CSV table of C-alpha atoms in Angstrom, one decimal:
chain,number,residue,atom,x,y,z
A,664,ASP,CA,5.6,7.3,-9.5
A,665,ALA,CA,3.5,7.0,-6.4
A,666,ASP,CA,4.6,4.3,-3.9
A,667,VAL,CA,1.0,3.4,-2.9
A,668,THR,CA,-1.7,3.6,-5.5
A,669,GLN,CA,-5.5,3.1,-5.2
A,670,THR,CA,-8.1,2.6,-7.8
A,671,PRO,CA,-10.6,4.0,-8.4
A,672,ARG,CA,-10.1,7.4,-6.9
A,673,ASN,CA,-13.8,8.2,-6.9
A,674,ARG,CA,-16.8,5.9,-7.2
A,675,ILE,CA,-20.5,6.4,-7.1
A,676,THR,CA,-22.6,3.3,-6.7
A,677,LYS,CA,-26.1,2.2,-5.7
A,678,THR,CA,-27.3,0.3,-2.6
A,679,GLY,CA,-26.8,-3.4,-3.0
A,680,LYS,CA,-24.0,-3.4,-5.5
A,681,ARG,CA,-20.8,-5.2,-5.0
A,682,ILE,CA,-17.7,-2.9,-5.1
A,683,MET,CA,-14.0,-3.6,-5.1
A,684,LEU,CA,-11.3,-1.1,-4.2
A,685,GLU,CA,-7.8,-1.9,-5.2
A,686,CYS,CA,-4.5,-1.0,-3.7
A,687,SER,CA,-1.0,-1.6,-5.1
A,688,GLN,CA,2.4,-0.7,-3.6
A,689,THR,CA,5.9,-0.6,-4.8
A,690,LYS,CA,7.5,0.0,-1.4
A,691,GLY,CA,8.2,-3.7,-0.8
A,692,HIS,CA,6.4,-3.6,2.5
A,693,ASP,CA,4.9,-6.8,4.0
A,694,ARG,CA,2.2,-5.0,6.0
A,695,MET,CA,-0.9,-3.5,4.4
A,696,TYR,CA,-4.0,-1.9,5.8
A,697,TRP,CA,-7.5,-0.7,4.8
A,698,TYR,CA,-9.0,2.3,6.7
A,699,ARG,CA,-12.1,4.3,6.3
A,700,GLN,CA,-12.4,8.0,7.3
A,701,ASP,CA,-15.5,9.8,8.2
A,702,PRO,CA,-15.7,13.5,9.0
A,703,GLY,CA,-14.9,14.1,12.7
A,704,LEU,CA,-14.1,10.4,13.4
A,705,GLY,CA,-10.5,10.1,12.3
A,706,LEU,CA,-9.4,6.8,10.7
A,707,ARG,CA,-10.8,3.4,11.6
A,708,LEU,CA,-9.2,0.2,10.6
A,709,ILE,CA,-11.2,-2.3,8.5
A,710,TYR,CA,-8.7,-5.1,7.8
A,711,TYR,CA,-5.0,-5.5,7.9
A,712,SER,CA,-2.5,-8.1,6.6
A,713,PHE,CA,1.0,-8.7,7.8
A,714,ASP,CA,1.9,-11.0,4.9
A,715,VAL,CA,0.1,-12.7,2.0
A,716,LYS,CA,-1.2,-15.5,4.2
A,717,ASP,CA,-2.1,-13.4,7.2
A,718,ILE,CA,-5.4,-11.5,7.2
A,719,ASN,CA,-6.9,-9.9,10.3
A,720,LYS,CA,-10.1,-8.1,11.0
A,721,GLY,CA,-9.9,-4.5,12.3
A,722,GLU,CA,-12.3,-2.4,14.3
A,723,ILE,CA,-15.1,-2.2,11.7
A,724,SER,CA,-14.9,-5.3,9.4
A,725,ASP,CA,-18.6,-6.1,9.2
A,726,GLY,CA,-19.8,-5.6,5.6
A,727,TYR,CA,-16.3,-5.8,4.1
A,728,SER,CA,-14.0,-8.5,2.9
A,729,VAL,CA,-10.4,-8.4,1.6
A,730,SER,CA,-8.0,-10.3,-0.6
A,731,ARG,CA,-4.2,-10.2,-0.5
A,732,GLN,CA,-3.4,-11.4,-4.0
A,733,ALA,CA,0.4,-10.7,-3.7
A,734,GLN,CA,2.8,-8.9,-1.4
A,735,ALA,CA,2.1,-5.7,-3.5
A,736,LYS,CA,-1.7,-6.0,-3.8
A,737,PHE,CA,-4.5,-5.8,-1.2
A,738,SER,CA,-8.1,-5.4,-2.3
A,739,LEU,CA,-11.2,-4.3,-0.3
A,740,SER,CA,-14.7,-5.5,-1.3
A,741,LEU,CA,-18.0,-4.3,-0.1
A,742,GLU,CA,-20.3,-7.3,-0.7
A,743,SER,CA,-23.5,-5.3,-0.8
A,744,ALA,CA,-23.0,-1.6,-0.5
A,745,ILE,CA,-25.2,0.5,1.8
A,746,PRO,CA,-25.4,4.3,2.2
A,747,ASN,CA,-23.6,4.4,5.5
A,748,GLN,CA,-20.5,3.0,3.8
A,749,THR,CA,-20.1,6.3,2.1
A,750,ALA,CA,-16.7,7.4,3.2
A,751,LEU,CA,-13.1,8.1,2.2
A,752,TYR,CA,-11.1,4.8,2.0
A,753,PHE,CA,-7.4,4.7,2.5
A,754,CYS,CA,-4.9,1.9,1.9
A,755,ALA,CA,-1.7,2.0,3.8
A,756,THR,CA,1.6,0.0,4.1
A,757,SER,CA,4.3,-0.4,6.7
A,758,PRO,CA,7.6,-2.3,6.7
A,759,THR,CA,8.0,-5.3,9.0
A,760,GLY,CA,10.3,-4.5,11.8
A,761,GLY,CA,10.3,-0.8,11.1
A,762,PRO,CA,9.0,2.0,13.4
A,763,TYR,CA,5.8,0.4,14.3
A,764,ASN,CA,3.7,3.5,14.0
A,765,GLU,CA,4.9,4.8,10.6
A,766,GLN,CA,2.5,3.9,7.9
A,767,PHE,CA,2.5,5.1,4.2
A,768,PHE,CA,-0.9,6.0,2.7
A,769,GLY,CA,-2.3,5.9,-0.7
A,770,PRO,CA,-4.2,8.9,-2.1
A,771,GLY,CA,-7.6,7.5,-1.1
A,772,THR,CA,-10.8,6.4,-2.8
A,773,ARG,CA,-13.9,8.5,-2.2
A,774,LEU,CA,-16.9,6.2,-2.3
A,775,THR,CA,-20.5,7.3,-2.4
A,776,VAL,CA,-23.3,4.8,-2.0
A,777,LEU,CA,-26.7,6.1,-3.1
B,1370,GLY,CA,-10.8,-0.2,25.4
B,1371,GLN,CA,-8.4,2.3,23.9
B,1372,SER,CA,-9.2,5.9,23.1
B,1373,LEU,CA,-7.4,9.1,22.3
B,1374,GLU,CA,-8.8,12.6,22.7
B,1375,GLN,CA,-7.6,15.8,20.9
B,1376,PRO,CA,-9.2,19.2,20.5
B,1377,SER,CA,-11.3,19.4,17.4
B,1378,GLU,CA,-10.0,22.7,16.3
B,1379,VAL,CA,-7.1,25.1,17.1
B,1380,THR,CA,-6.5,28.5,15.7
B,1381,ALA,CA,-3.2,30.3,15.6
B,1382,VAL,CA,-1.4,33.2,13.8
B,1383,GLU,CA,1.2,32.8,11.1
B,1384,GLY,CA,4.7,32.9,12.6
B,1385,ALA,CA,3.5,31.9,16.1
B,1386,ILE,CA,3.8,28.6,18.1
B,1387,VAL,CA,0.9,26.2,18.6
B,1388,GLN,CA,0.6,23.1,20.7
B,1389,ILE,CA,-1.9,20.3,19.9
B,1390,ASN,CA,-2.6,18.0,22.9
B,1391,CYS,CA,-3.5,14.3,22.9
B,1392,THR,CA,-4.6,12.4,25.9
B,1393,TYR,CA,-5.1,8.7,25.7
B,1394,GLN,CA,-6.5,5.7,27.5
B,1395,THR,CA,-4.8,2.4,26.7
B,1396,SER,CA,-3.6,-0.7,28.5
B,1397,GLY,CA,-0.3,-0.8,26.6
B,1398,PHE,CA,1.2,0.7,23.5
B,1399,TYR,CA,4.4,0.9,21.6
B,1400,GLY,CA,4.5,4.6,21.2
B,1401,LEU,CA,2.7,7.8,20.2
B,1402,SER,CA,2.7,9.0,16.6
B,1403,TRP,CA,1.5,12.1,14.8
B,1404,TYR,CA,0.3,12.4,11.3
B,1405,GLN,CA,-0.6,15.5,9.2
B,1406,GLN,CA,-3.5,15.5,6.6
B,1407,HIS,CA,-4.2,18.4,4.3
B,1408,ASP,CA,-7.8,18.7,3.0
B,1409,GLY,CA,-8.4,16.2,0.3
B,1410,GLY,CA,-5.0,14.5,0.9
B,1411,ALA,CA,-3.7,11.4,2.6
B,1412,PRO,CA,-2.3,11.3,6.1
B,1413,THR,CA,1.5,11.6,6.2
B,1414,PHE,CA,3.7,10.6,9.1
B,1415,LEU,CA,5.3,13.4,11.2
B,1416,SER,CA,6.8,11.9,14.3
B,1417,TYR,CA,7.0,9.0,16.7
B,1418,ASN,CA,7.7,9.0,20.4
B,1419,ALA,CA,8.6,5.5,21.7
B,1420,LEU,CA,10.0,6.9,25.0
B,1421,ASP,CA,9.0,9.7,27.3
B,1422,GLY,CA,10.4,13.1,26.3
B,1423,LEU,CA,10.8,15.5,23.5
B,1424,GLU,CA,11.5,14.6,19.8
B,1425,GLU,CA,12.4,17.4,17.5
B,1426,THR,CA,12.3,17.4,13.7
B,1427,GLY,CA,12.8,20.9,12.3
B,1428,ARG,CA,9.9,23.2,13.2
B,1429,PHE,CA,7.9,20.3,14.6
B,1430,SER,CA,8.5,18.7,18.1
B,1431,SER,CA,6.5,16.0,19.8
B,1432,PHE,CA,6.4,15.0,23.4
B,1433,LEU,CA,5.2,12.0,25.4
B,1434,SER,CA,4.6,11.4,29.1
B,1435,ARG,CA,3.5,7.8,29.7
B,1436,SER,CA,2.9,8.5,33.4
B,1437,ASP,CA,0.5,11.3,32.5
B,1438,SER,CA,-1.1,9.5,29.5
B,1439,TYR,CA,-0.4,12.6,27.5
B,1440,GLY,CA,1.4,13.8,24.5
B,1441,TYR,CA,1.5,16.9,22.3
B,1442,LEU,CA,2.7,18.2,19.0
B,1443,LEU,CA,4.4,21.5,18.9
B,1444,LEU,CA,4.6,23.5,15.7
B,1445,GLN,CA,6.9,26.6,15.6
B,1446,GLU,CA,7.2,29.4,13.2
B,1447,LEU,CA,3.8,28.6,11.7
B,1448,GLN,CA,3.4,28.9,8.0
B,1449,MET,CA,0.1,29.0,6.0
B,1450,LYS,CA,1.0,25.6,4.6
B,1451,ASP,CA,0.8,24.1,8.1
B,1452,SER,CA,-3.0,24.5,7.9
B,1453,ALA,CA,-4.2,20.9,8.0
B,1454,SER,CA,-5.6,18.3,10.4
B,1455,TYR,CA,-3.3,16.6,12.8
B,1456,PHE,CA,-3.9,13.2,14.2
B,1457,CYS,CA,-2.3,11.4,17.2
B,1458,ALA,CA,-2.2,7.6,17.1
B,1459,VAL,CA,-1.0,4.7,19.2
B,1460,MET,CA,-0.3,1.1,18.4
B,1461,GLY,CA,-1.6,-1.4,20.9
B,1462,THR,CA,0.8,-4.1,22.1
B,1463,ALA,CA,-2.0,-6.8,21.9
B,1464,ASP,CA,-2.9,-6.6,18.3
B,1465,TYR,CA,-0.5,-4.2,16.5
B,1466,GLN,CA,-3.4,-2.0,15.3
B,1467,LEU,CA,-3.1,1.7,15.1
B,1468,ILE,CA,-5.8,3.5,17.1
B,1469,TRP,CA,-6.4,7.1,15.9
B,1470,GLY,CA,-7.6,10.2,17.6
B,1471,ALA,CA,-10.4,12.1,15.8
B,1472,GLY,CA,-8.0,14.8,14.6
B,1473,THR,CA,-7.4,18.5,15.3
B,1474,LYS,CA,-8.0,21.0,12.5
B,1475,LEU,CA,-5.3,23.7,12.7
B,1476,ILE,CA,-6.5,27.0,11.3
B,1477,ILE,CA,-3.7,29.6,10.6
B,1478,LYS,CA,-4.6,33.2,10.2
B,1479,PRO,CA,-2.3,35.8,8.6
């Protein structure tokens, strides 16, 4: 079984719709992250959470919100999707106190906003 | 601000050695990491340099020089399966966020 799962894997939606991307992990990690990846731009951090009660904005949080429902679940919402939010979205986890830079990624969600 | 620069693309021959460079500008960071990403896949962790010097893991080695704001990933005995994008990343000491380079696409020819 995959340690970090994301649903859906692919989603096509229309401008203005509200979309939720979900992430679950069985690694027992406290820290969870949401990134988006655009061609030629690498990964950019949207939000991160160091525990259930700790949510932090990343580099590009505008237009997004998150919910940490439990240690194992971290959801990303697009309140009103727009075409420039078309991208590949990754959820990642890392252990508290472990090598700071080692993160474990889910398979990604490819989102298209028409 | 913090930024990392890497070449956008590198081409090498199967069986050869290739070096992917990463230069960075940051006020403070915990260490330099490298990740591999195959087309359509998720990034996977390769290596981490907390201190200056060379770290070796099998065919892959990574180097960091804080005084030169520079690091590199060295891949030896290249195999076709090494065709992928490689990202360097640093975590800032101020906010514990990973900052990523734009990635280097490694193309391997037979």
